[in-house]
């Protein structure tokens, strides 16, 4: 296959930031994706309806005339009650839970995972059909953080069997194994975790633009993720975790965590799936699975990709993308709404 048409491609984990950064990066996702699940970890985080609606308007303004639906999320707080969540159920696609201080702008996250403390909010979400997305890492040794969090995923899955729980940006084979044990667990996988291991980040000269959280793991973990994505596993879906930071924040002693992939995600995925002879399964990974898991109907969009090389820019505004200055083997030929 030398080309593919993707229908309603979706990015189910996207950071758009705000202000000038939002205006730089939102059009890049809105051009090629039909919709995206927007992360709420702004400063301050999105925690009520007024903030959520105002942020959605800013995203749509930044996206311009593109046919693009921002699927909005709230920043999880244990004090959310049924009445509050019911009032926003038509506007909120999911709620994102961050362990406190575990990643960018997560200081206001959850500091403990006692089931009874979380029960009122999670039972309300279960009843209302609002999925819970979790950045699953502990505060332990960096390579073990996701693996150590798996028992928490499983405890929540058992305690709230009607709650759809999305393990975000999984990087560890242990997370995939948990996926098979619980019918209400799902997962997103990023482009960069399908491509890199920790060796690419720090095996030679440090590569700050590949530094992310969760950190890239071992080759065997990458291979497990790749197998799940390529085989159209029905419980995994694409979530870029595309996380823009200005160049000076990445190339710095206190390097910010995040890989910026939004502009090249679809061509790079097409190249990856084609290289493995699985291009026919990309539609499931990029759209069909997410539509089923989240029960969403995104705006109609067709993206035609061809095996013509694309030259990746050195930067977009102040942000350096994955594969900056290099060629990748596929490109977007045209987009039709």
C-alpha atoms as a printed R data frame, in Angstrom:
    type eleno elety resid chain resno       x      y      z
1   ATOM     1    CA   UNK     A     1   0.000  0.000  0.000
2   ATOM     2    CA   UNK     A     2   1.358  3.394 -1.005
3   ATOM     3    CA   UNK     A     3  -1.448  5.503  0.397
4   ATOM     4    CA   UNK     A     4  -4.244  5.376  2.936
5   ATOM     5    CA   UNK     A     5  -7.327  7.458  3.670
6   ATOM     6    CA   UNK     A     6  -8.041  7.829  7.369
7   ATOM     7    CA   UNK     A     7 -11.574  8.728  8.409
8   ATOM     8    CA   UNK     A     8 -12.136 10.931 11.462
9   ATOM     9    CA   UNK     A     9  -8.660 10.535 13.010
10  ATOM    10    CA   UNK     A    10  -8.659 11.211 16.754
11  ATOM    11    CA   UNK     A    11  -5.989 12.154 19.261
12  ATOM    12    CA   UNK     A    12  -7.270 11.026 22.635
13  ATOM    13    CA   UNK     A    13  -4.614 12.753 24.754
14  ATOM    14    CA   UNK     A    14  -3.519 16.243 23.687
15  ATOM    15    CA   UNK     A    15  -1.962 19.228 25.417
16  ATOM    16    CA   UNK     A    16  -2.752 22.587 23.826
17  ATOM    17    CA   UNK     A    17  -1.646 24.896 26.662
18  ATOM    18    CA   UNK     A    18  -3.017 28.449 26.456
19  ATOM    19    CA   UNK     A    19  -2.250 31.947 25.204
20  ATOM    20    CA   UNK     A    20   0.398 32.262 22.488
21  ATOM    21    CA   UNK     A    21   1.292 28.575 22.735
22  ATOM    22    CA   UNK     A    22  -2.329 27.573 22.158
23  ATOM    23    CA   UNK     A    23  -2.504 29.780 19.092
24  ATOM    24    CA   UNK     A    24   0.682 28.156 17.743
25  ATOM    25    CA   UNK     A    25  -0.151 24.493 18.307
26  ATOM    26    CA   UNK     A    26  -3.948 24.213 18.061
27  ATOM    27    CA   UNK     A    27  -4.083 24.729 14.266
28  ATOM    28    CA   UNK     A    28  -1.490 21.959 13.801
29  ATOM    29    CA   UNK     A    29  -3.755 19.365 15.432
30  ATOM    30    CA   UNK     A    30  -6.977 20.821 14.059
31  ATOM    31    CA   UNK     A    31  -5.743 20.503 10.470
32  ATOM    32    CA   UNK     A    32  -5.279 16.739 10.470
33  ATOM    33    CA   UNK     A    33  -7.415 15.460 13.354
34  ATOM    34    CA   UNK     A    34 -11.186 15.372 13.541
35  ATOM    35    CA   UNK     A    35 -11.073 15.788 17.302
36  ATOM    36    CA   UNK     A    36  -8.898 15.455 20.377
37  ATOM    37    CA   UNK     A    37  -9.275 14.881 24.102
38  ATOM    38    CA   UNK     A    38  -7.893 18.074 25.648
39  ATOM    39    CA   UNK     A    39  -5.918 17.862 28.879
40  ATOM    40    CA   UNK     A    40  -7.008 20.202 31.708
41  ATOM    41    CA   UNK     A    41  -3.678 20.838 33.484
42  ATOM    42    CA   UNK     A    42  -3.439 24.542 32.829
43  ATOM    43    CA   UNK     A    43  -2.418 27.067 35.485
44  ATOM    44    CA   UNK     A    44  -4.863 27.150 37.208
45  ATOM    45    CA   UNK     A    45  -6.354 23.781 36.142
46  ATOM    46    CA   UNK     A    46  -9.808 23.429 34.587
47  ATOM    47    CA   UNK     A    47 -12.075 22.576 37.521
48  ATOM    48    CA   UNK     A    48 -15.501 24.103 36.800
49  ATOM    49    CA   UNK     A    49 -17.957 24.734 33.992
50  ATOM    50    CA   UNK     A    50 -17.096 28.367 33.438
51  ATOM    51    CA   UNK     A    51 -13.405 27.601 33.015
52  ATOM    52    CA   UNK     A    52 -14.155 24.631 30.770
53  ATOM    53    CA   UNK     A    53 -16.435 26.590 28.439
54  ATOM    54    CA   UNK     A    54 -14.047 29.536 28.220
55  ATOM    55    CA   UNK     A    55 -11.118 27.235 27.390
56  ATOM    56    CA   UNK     A    56 -13.162 25.451 24.715
57  ATOM    57    CA   UNK     A    57 -13.953 28.816 23.101
58  ATOM    58    CA   UNK     A    58 -10.272 29.758 23.086
59  ATOM    59    CA   UNK     A    59  -9.386 26.432 21.458
60  ATOM    60    CA   UNK     A    60 -12.005 26.836 18.739
61  ATOM    61    CA   UNK     A    61 -10.864 30.404 18.088
62  ATOM    62    CA   UNK     A    62  -7.271 29.194 17.738
63  ATOM    63    CA   UNK     A    63  -8.311 26.317 15.454
64  ATOM    64    CA   UNK     A    64  -9.948 28.754 13.046
65  ATOM    65    CA   UNK     A    65 -12.028 27.275 10.232
66  ATOM    66    CA   UNK     A    66 -10.811 23.691 10.633
67  ATOM    67    CA   UNK     A    67 -13.438 21.011 11.300
68  ATOM    68    CA   UNK     A    68 -12.225 19.971 14.725
69  ATOM    69    CA   UNK     A    69 -13.969 19.021 17.963
70  ATOM    70    CA   UNK     A    70 -12.137 19.631 21.262
71  ATOM    71    CA   UNK     A    71 -13.377 16.959 23.669
72  ATOM    72    CA   UNK     A    72 -13.081 18.641 27.040
73  ATOM    73    CA   UNK     A    73 -11.926 17.281 30.379
74  ATOM    74    CA   UNK     A    74 -11.966 18.424 33.989
75  ATOM    75    CA   UNK     A    75  -9.042 18.170 36.393
76  ATOM    76    CA   UNK     A    76 -10.153 15.559 38.950
77  ATOM    77    CA   UNK     A    77 -11.010 16.673 42.469
78  ATOM    78    CA   UNK     A    78 -12.305 14.210 45.108
79  ATOM    79    CA   UNK     A    79 -14.918 16.744 46.200
80  ATOM    80    CA   UNK     A    80 -16.816 16.605 42.891
81  ATOM    81    CA   UNK     A    81 -20.360 15.450 43.708
82  ATOM    82    CA   UNK     A    82 -23.184 14.030 41.629
83  ATOM    83    CA   UNK     A    83 -25.066 17.312 41.170
84  ATOM    84    CA   UNK     A    84 -21.951 19.166 40.031
85  ATOM    85    CA   UNK     A    85 -20.961 16.452 37.566
86  ATOM    86    CA   UNK     A    86 -24.532 16.014 36.297
87  ATOM    87    CA   UNK     A    87 -24.649 19.716 35.454
88  ATOM    88    CA   UNK     A    88 -21.603 19.269 33.188
89  ATOM    89    CA   UNK     A    89 -22.201 15.757 31.866
90  ATOM    90    CA   UNK     A    90 -23.097 16.982 28.367
91  ATOM    91    CA   UNK     A    91 -19.966 19.154 28.135
92  ATOM    92    CA   UNK     A    92 -17.342 16.888 29.708
93  ATOM    93    CA   UNK     A    93 -16.021 13.878 27.778
94  ATOM    94    CA   UNK     A    94 -13.780 12.622 30.606
95  ATOM    95    CA   UNK     A    95 -12.154 13.619 33.872
96  ATOM    96    CA   UNK     A    96  -8.378 13.464 34.219
97  ATOM    97    CA   UNK     A    97  -6.787 12.338 37.476
98  ATOM    98    CA   UNK     A    98  -3.185 13.288 38.227
99  ATOM    99    CA   UNK     A    99  -1.191 12.078 41.232
100 ATOM   100    CA   UNK     A   100  -0.025 15.249 42.971
101 ATOM   101    CA   UNK     A   101   3.214 16.655 41.572
102 ATOM   102    CA   UNK     A   102   3.899 13.715 39.250
103 ATOM   103    CA   UNK     A   103   4.093 15.686 35.987
104 ATOM   104    CA   UNK     A   104   3.647 19.149 34.435
105 ATOM   105    CA   UNK     A   105   1.162 21.349 36.326
106 ATOM   106    CA   UNK     A   106  -0.103 18.501 38.516
107 ATOM   107    CA   UNK     A   107   0.582 20.029 41.919
108 ATOM   108    CA   UNK     A   108  -3.149 20.168 42.678
109 ATOM   109    CA   UNK     A   109  -3.645 16.475 41.957
110 ATOM   110    CA   UNK     A   110  -4.586 13.575 44.214
111 ATOM   111    CA   UNK     A   111  -2.201 12.833 47.080
112 ATOM   112    CA   UNK     A   112  -3.700  9.451 48.034
113 ATOM   113    CA   UNK     A   113  -5.723  6.649 46.481
114 ATOM   114    CA   UNK     A   114  -7.935  5.526 49.334
115 ATOM   115    CA   UNK     A   115 -10.979  4.045 47.587
116 ATOM   116    CA   UNK     A   116 -13.463  5.349 50.150
117 ATOM   117    CA   UNK     A   117 -12.141  8.890 49.834
118 ATOM   118    CA   UNK     A   118 -12.548  8.725 46.057
119 ATOM   119    CA   UNK     A   119 -15.848  6.810 46.120
120 ATOM   120    CA   UNK     A   120 -18.375  9.707 45.984
121 ATOM   121    CA   UNK     A   121 -16.828 11.256 42.872
122 ATOM   122    CA   UNK     A   122 -16.104  7.964 41.116
123 ATOM   123    CA   UNK     A   123 -19.558  6.527 41.819
124 ATOM   124    CA   UNK     A   124 -21.108  9.694 40.407
125 ATOM   125    CA   UNK     A   125 -18.938  9.370 37.304
126 ATOM   126    CA   UNK     A   126 -19.947  5.712 36.970
127 ATOM   127    CA   UNK     A   127 -23.630  6.578 37.151
128 ATOM   128    CA   UNK     A   128 -23.276  9.437 34.674
129 ATOM   129    CA   UNK     A   129 -21.084  7.483 32.251
130 ATOM   130    CA   UNK     A   130 -18.118  9.863 32.479
131 ATOM   131    CA   UNK     A   131 -14.788  8.042 31.911
132 ATOM   132    CA   UNK     A   132 -11.831  8.508 34.236
133 ATOM   133    CA   UNK     A   133  -8.412  9.089 32.653
134 ATOM   134    CA   UNK     A   134  -5.373  8.562 34.881
135 ATOM   135    CA   UNK     A   135  -1.712  9.498 34.646
136 ATOM   136    CA   UNK     A   136  -0.586  6.321 36.379
137 ATOM   137    CA   UNK     A   137   2.761  6.782 38.121
138 ATOM   138    CA   UNK     A   138   3.923  6.528 41.705
139 ATOM   139    CA   UNK     A   139   6.733  8.547 43.250
140 ATOM   140    CA   UNK     A   140   9.110  5.574 43.175
141 ATOM   141    CA   UNK     A   141  12.203  4.855 41.094
142 ATOM   142    CA   UNK     A   142  11.602  6.376 37.681
143 ATOM   143    CA   UNK     A   143  11.653  3.138 35.669
144 ATOM   144    CA   UNK     A   144   9.261  1.438 38.096
145 ATOM   145    CA   UNK     A   145   6.682  4.176 38.584
146 ATOM   146    CA   UNK     A   146   4.118  2.957 36.065
147 ATOM   147    CA   UNK     A   147   4.533 -0.704 37.005
148 ATOM   148    CA   UNK     A   148   4.042  0.220 40.676
149 ATOM   149    CA   UNK     A   149   0.811  2.026 39.794
150 ATOM   150    CA   UNK     A   150  -0.791 -1.021 38.125
151 ATOM   151    CA   UNK     A   151  -2.245 -2.360 41.426
152 ATOM   152    CA   UNK     A   152  -3.984  1.006 41.911
153 ATOM   153    CA   UNK     A   153  -5.528  0.762 38.456
154 ATOM   154    CA   UNK     A   154  -6.713 -2.733 39.306
155 ATOM   155    CA   UNK     A   155  -8.111 -1.771 42.699
156 ATOM   156    CA   UNK     A   156 -10.125  1.046 41.112
157 ATOM   157    CA   UNK     A   157 -11.298 -1.211 38.268
158 ATOM   158    CA   UNK     A   158 -12.650 -3.756 40.775
159 ATOM   159    CA   UNK     A   159 -14.157 -1.173 43.138
160 ATOM   160    CA   UNK     A   160 -15.954  0.670 40.311
161 ATOM   161    CA   UNK     A   161 -16.809 -1.958 37.684
162 ATOM   162    CA   UNK     A   162 -19.154  0.355 35.748
163 ATOM   163    CA   UNK     A   163 -16.523  3.086 35.453
164 ATOM   164    CA   UNK     A   164 -14.479  3.213 32.249
165 ATOM   165    CA   UNK     A   165 -10.868  3.816 33.287
166 ATOM   166    CA   UNK     A   166  -8.274  4.892 30.715
167 ATOM   167    CA   UNK     A   167  -4.643  4.213 31.565
168 ATOM   168    CA   UNK     A   168  -3.009  7.164 29.863
169 ATOM   169    CA   UNK     A   169   0.139  6.994 27.723
170 ATOM   170    CA   UNK     A   170   1.158  3.535 28.893
171 ATOM   171    CA   UNK     A   171   4.817  2.639 28.505
172 ATOM   172    CA   UNK     A   172   5.182 -0.653 30.379
173 ATOM   173    CA   UNK     A   173   4.224 -4.190 29.332
174 ATOM   174    CA   UNK     A   174   2.718 -4.669 32.811
175 ATOM   175    CA   UNK     A   175   0.010 -2.130 31.969
176 ATOM   176    CA   UNK     A   176  -0.985 -4.121 28.902
177 ATOM   177    CA   UNK     A   177  -1.261 -7.244 31.037
178 ATOM   178    CA   UNK     A   178  -3.638 -5.437 33.421
179 ATOM   179    CA   UNK     A   179  -5.722 -4.398 30.446
180 ATOM   180    CA   UNK     A   180  -6.522 -8.048 29.789
181 ATOM   181    CA   UNK     A   181  -7.630 -8.725 33.370
182 ATOM   182    CA   UNK     A   182 -10.317 -6.054 33.701
183 ATOM   183    CA   UNK     A   183 -13.111 -5.312 31.201
184 ATOM   184    CA   UNK     A   184 -13.360 -1.647 32.233
185 ATOM   185    CA   UNK     A   185  -9.658 -0.811 31.719
186 ATOM   186    CA   UNK     A   186  -8.526  0.839 28.461
187 ATOM   187    CA   UNK     A   187  -5.331  2.597 27.389
188 ATOM   188    CA   UNK     A   188  -3.817  5.267 25.187
189 ATOM   189    CA   UNK     A   189  -0.425  4.820 23.525
190 ATOM   190    CA   UNK     A   190   1.706  7.644 22.157
191 ATOM   191    CA   UNK     A   191   3.659  7.793 18.924
192 ATOM   192    CA   UNK     A   192   6.972  8.354 20.671
193 ATOM   193    CA   UNK     A   193   6.570  5.354 22.973
194 ATOM   194    CA   UNK     A   194   6.058  3.192 19.883
195 ATOM   195    CA   UNK     A   195   9.380  4.432 18.511
196 ATOM   196    CA   UNK     A   196  11.876  5.076 21.304
197 ATOM   197    CA   UNK     A   197  13.352  3.479 24.404
198 ATOM   198    CA   UNK     A   198  15.276  5.002 27.284
199 ATOM   199    CA   UNK     A   199  18.448  4.337 25.303
200 ATOM   200    CA   UNK     A   200  17.324  6.898 22.708
201 ATOM   201    CA   UNK     A   201  16.823  9.476 25.453
202 ATOM   202    CA   UNK     A   202  19.969  8.972 27.528
203 ATOM   203    CA   UNK     A   203  22.055  6.165 26.027
204 ATOM   204    CA   UNK     A   204  24.459  8.617 24.381
205 ATOM   205    CA   UNK     A   205  24.307 12.389 24.458
206 ATOM   206    CA   UNK     A   206  21.191 13.441 26.360
207 ATOM   207    CA   UNK     A   207  18.266 14.148 24.000
208 ATOM   208    CA   UNK     A   208  16.064 16.669 25.838
209 ATOM   209    CA   UNK     A   209  13.359 16.731 23.163
210 ATOM   210    CA   UNK     A   210  12.755 13.013 23.803
211 ATOM   211    CA   UNK     A   211  12.421 13.442 27.572
212 ATOM   212    CA   UNK     A   212   8.861 12.814 28.722
213 ATOM   213    CA   UNK     A   213   6.823 11.431 31.601
214 ATOM   214    CA   UNK     A   214   6.272  8.534 31.850
215 ATOM   215    CA   UNK     A   215   9.840  8.085 30.683
216 ATOM   216    CA   UNK     A   216  10.471  5.724 27.758
217 ATOM   217    CA   UNK     A   217  11.212  2.201 28.988
218 ATOM   218    CA   UNK     A   218  12.980 -0.947 27.774
219 ATOM   219    CA   UNK     A   219  12.953 -2.472 24.263
220 ATOM   220    CA   UNK     A   220  10.665 -5.284 25.412
221 ATOM   221    CA   UNK     A   221   8.135 -2.732 26.668
222 ATOM   222    CA   UNK     A   222   8.210 -0.887 23.369
223 ATOM   223    CA   UNK     A   223   7.706 -4.146 21.487
224 ATOM   224    CA   UNK     A   224   4.673 -5.016 23.618
225 ATOM   225    CA   UNK     A   225   3.107 -1.611 22.938
226 ATOM   226    CA   UNK     A   226   3.888 -1.886 19.248
227 ATOM   227    CA   UNK     A   227   2.275 -5.309 19.024
228 ATOM   228    CA   UNK     A   228  -0.921 -4.022 20.669
229 ATOM   229    CA   UNK     A   229  -1.175 -1.008 18.361
230 ATOM   230    CA   UNK     A   230  -0.308 -2.859 15.155
231 ATOM   231    CA   UNK     A   231  -2.715 -5.705 15.884
232 ATOM   232    CA   UNK     A   232  -5.704 -3.353 16.305
233 ATOM   233    CA   UNK     A   233  -6.189 -4.349 19.944
234 ATOM   234    CA   UNK     A   234  -9.716 -3.080 20.666
235 ATOM   235    CA   UNK     A   235  -8.853 -1.624 24.079
236 ATOM   236    CA   UNK     A   236  -5.976  0.621 22.995
237 ATOM   237    CA   UNK     A   237  -6.186  3.880 21.082
238 ATOM   238    CA   UNK     A   238  -3.912  6.661 19.938
239 ATOM   239    CA   UNK     A   239  -3.236  9.495 22.355
240 ATOM   240    CA   UNK     A   240  -0.257 11.595 21.323
241 ATOM   241    CA   UNK     A   241   0.456 13.217 24.692
242 ATOM   242    CA   UNK     A   242   1.890 15.878 22.394
243 ATOM   243    CA   UNK     A   243   3.232 18.311 24.979
244 ATOM   244    CA   UNK     A   244   4.645 21.590 23.659
245 ATOM   245    CA   UNK     A   245   7.265 23.514 25.591
246 ATOM   246    CA   UNK     A   246   9.338 26.408 24.262
247 ATOM   247    CA   UNK     A   247  12.832 25.394 23.199
248 ATOM   248    CA   UNK     A   248  14.466 27.228 26.103
249 ATOM   249    CA   UNK     A   249  12.438 25.116 28.574
250 ATOM   250    CA   UNK     A   250  13.548 21.858 26.944
251 ATOM   251    CA   UNK     A   251  17.211 22.673 26.372
252 ATOM   252    CA   UNK     A   252  17.747 23.642 30.001
253 ATOM   253    CA   UNK     A   253  19.148 22.195 33.252
254 ATOM   254    CA   UNK     A   254  15.593 21.674 34.496
255 ATOM   255    CA   UNK     A   255  14.377 20.118 31.242
256 ATOM   256    CA   UNK     A   256  10.577 20.183 30.924
257 ATOM   257    CA   UNK     A   257   8.910 16.815 30.276
258 ATOM   258    CA   UNK     A   258   7.088 16.388 26.969
259 ATOM   259    CA   UNK     A   259   7.538 15.382 23.336
260 ATOM   260    CA   UNK     A   260   5.881 17.527 20.660
261 ATOM   261    CA   UNK     A   261   4.474 15.261 17.939
262 ATOM   262    CA   UNK     A   262   1.162 16.792 16.830
263 ATOM   263    CA   UNK     A   263   2.226 18.060 13.367
264 ATOM   264    CA   UNK     A   264   3.848 14.799 12.283
265 ATOM   265    CA   UNK     A   265   1.804 12.210 14.161
266 ATOM   266    CA   UNK     A   266  -0.311 10.900 11.292
267 ATOM   267    CA   UNK     A   267   2.503 10.658  8.698
268 ATOM   268    CA   UNK     A   268   4.805  9.007 11.242
269 ATOM   269    CA   UNK     A   269   2.125  6.505 12.256
270 ATOM   270    CA   UNK     A   270   1.393  5.695  8.613
271 ATOM   271    CA   UNK     A   271   5.096  5.095  8.007
272 ATOM   272    CA   UNK     A   272   5.352  2.887 11.101
273 ATOM   273    CA   UNK     A   273   2.286  0.770 10.311
274 ATOM   274    CA   UNK     A   274   3.300  0.458  6.646
275 ATOM   275    CA   UNK     A   275   6.801 -0.668  7.599
276 ATOM   276    CA   UNK     A   276   5.268 -3.514  9.601
277 ATOM   277    CA   UNK     A   277   2.725 -4.419  6.923
278 ATOM   278    CA   UNK     A   278  -0.209 -3.399  9.143
279 ATOM   279    CA   UNK     A   279  -1.469 -0.242  7.492
280 ATOM   280    CA   UNK     A   280  -4.972 -1.701  7.312
281 ATOM   281    CA   UNK     A   281  -5.126 -1.614 11.141
282 ATOM   282    CA   UNK     A   282  -4.263  2.068 11.531
283 ATOM   283    CA   UNK     A   283  -7.914  3.153 11.261
284 ATOM   284    CA   UNK     A   284  -8.752  1.159 14.394
285 ATOM   285    CA   UNK     A   285  -5.858  2.613 16.390
286 ATOM   286    CA   UNK     A   286  -6.404  6.165 15.211
287 ATOM   287    CA   UNK     A   287 -10.214  6.363 15.384
288 ATOM   288    CA   UNK     A   288 -12.514  3.341 15.578
289 ATOM   289    CA   UNK     A   289 -11.404  2.099 18.992
290 ATOM   290    CA   UNK     A   290 -11.678  5.545 20.564
291 ATOM   291    CA   UNK     A   291 -15.128  6.107 19.089
292 ATOM   292    CA   UNK     A   292 -16.303  2.864 20.662
293 ATOM   293    CA   UNK     A   293 -14.606  3.385 24.028
294 ATOM   294    CA   UNK     A   294 -15.751  6.985 24.482
295 ATOM   295    CA   UNK     A   295 -19.022  6.682 22.546
296 ATOM   296    CA   UNK     A   296 -18.285  9.795 20.485
297 ATOM   297    CA   UNK     A   297 -19.209 10.783 16.930
298 ATOM   298    CA   UNK     A   298 -16.505 13.172 15.657
299 ATOM   299    CA   UNK     A   299 -16.873 15.622 12.756
300 ATOM   300    CA   UNK     A   300 -16.477 14.053  9.322
301 ATOM   301    CA   UNK     A   301 -12.921 14.344  8.000
302 ATOM   302    CA   UNK     A   302 -10.858 12.368  5.505
303 ATOM   303    CA   UNK     A   303  -7.070 12.566  5.598
304 ATOM   304    CA   UNK     A   304  -5.162 11.055  2.685
305 ATOM   305    CA   UNK     A   305  -1.592 10.027  3.439
306 ATOM   306    CA   UNK     A   306   0.933  8.932  0.826
307 ATOM   307    CA   UNK     A   307   4.405  7.381  0.936
308 ATOM   308    CA   UNK     A   308   6.036 10.623 -0.186
309 ATOM   309    CA   UNK     A   309   8.724 11.959  2.169
310 ATOM   310    CA   UNK     A   310   7.994 14.931  4.407
311 ATOM   311    CA   UNK     A   311  10.648 17.356  5.585
312 ATOM   312    CA   UNK     A   312   9.978 18.112  9.242
313 ATOM   313    CA   UNK     A   313  10.572 21.773 10.165
314 ATOM   314    CA   UNK     A   314  13.245 22.613 12.712
315 ATOM   315    CA   UNK     A   315  10.582 24.223 14.880
316 ATOM   316    CA   UNK     A   316   7.000 25.441 15.002
317 ATOM   317    CA   UNK     A   317   7.086 28.838 16.623
318 ATOM   318    CA   UNK     A   318   9.235 28.235 19.707
319 ATOM   319    CA   UNK     A   319   8.572 24.470 19.838
320 ATOM   320    CA   UNK     A   320  10.902 21.773 18.488
321 ATOM   321    CA   UNK     A   321   9.021 18.727 17.124
322 ATOM   322    CA   UNK     A   322   9.975 15.079 17.065
323 ATOM   323    CA   UNK     A   323  12.222 14.418 14.024
324 ATOM   324    CA   UNK     A   324  13.059 18.130 13.717
325 ATOM   325    CA   UNK     A   325  15.058 18.832 10.551
326 ATOM   326    CA   UNK     A   326  14.743 15.239  9.332
327 ATOM   327    CA   UNK     A   327  12.681 13.506  6.666
328 ATOM   328    CA   UNK     A   328   9.995 10.973  7.407
329 ATOM   329    CA   UNK     A   329   8.742  8.611  4.725
330 ATOM   330    CA   UNK     A   330   5.048  9.568  4.580
331 ATOM   331    CA   UNK     A   331   3.160 12.846  4.325
332 ATOM   332    CA   UNK     A   332  -0.357 14.260  4.276
333 ATOM   333    CA   UNK     A   333  -1.521 14.696  0.661
334 ATOM   334    CA   UNK     A   334  -4.880 16.331  1.368
335 ATOM   335    CA   UNK     A   335  -7.582 16.783  3.979
336 ATOM   336    CA   UNK     A   336 -11.303 16.834  3.235
337 ATOM   337    CA   UNK     A   337 -14.067 17.839  5.637
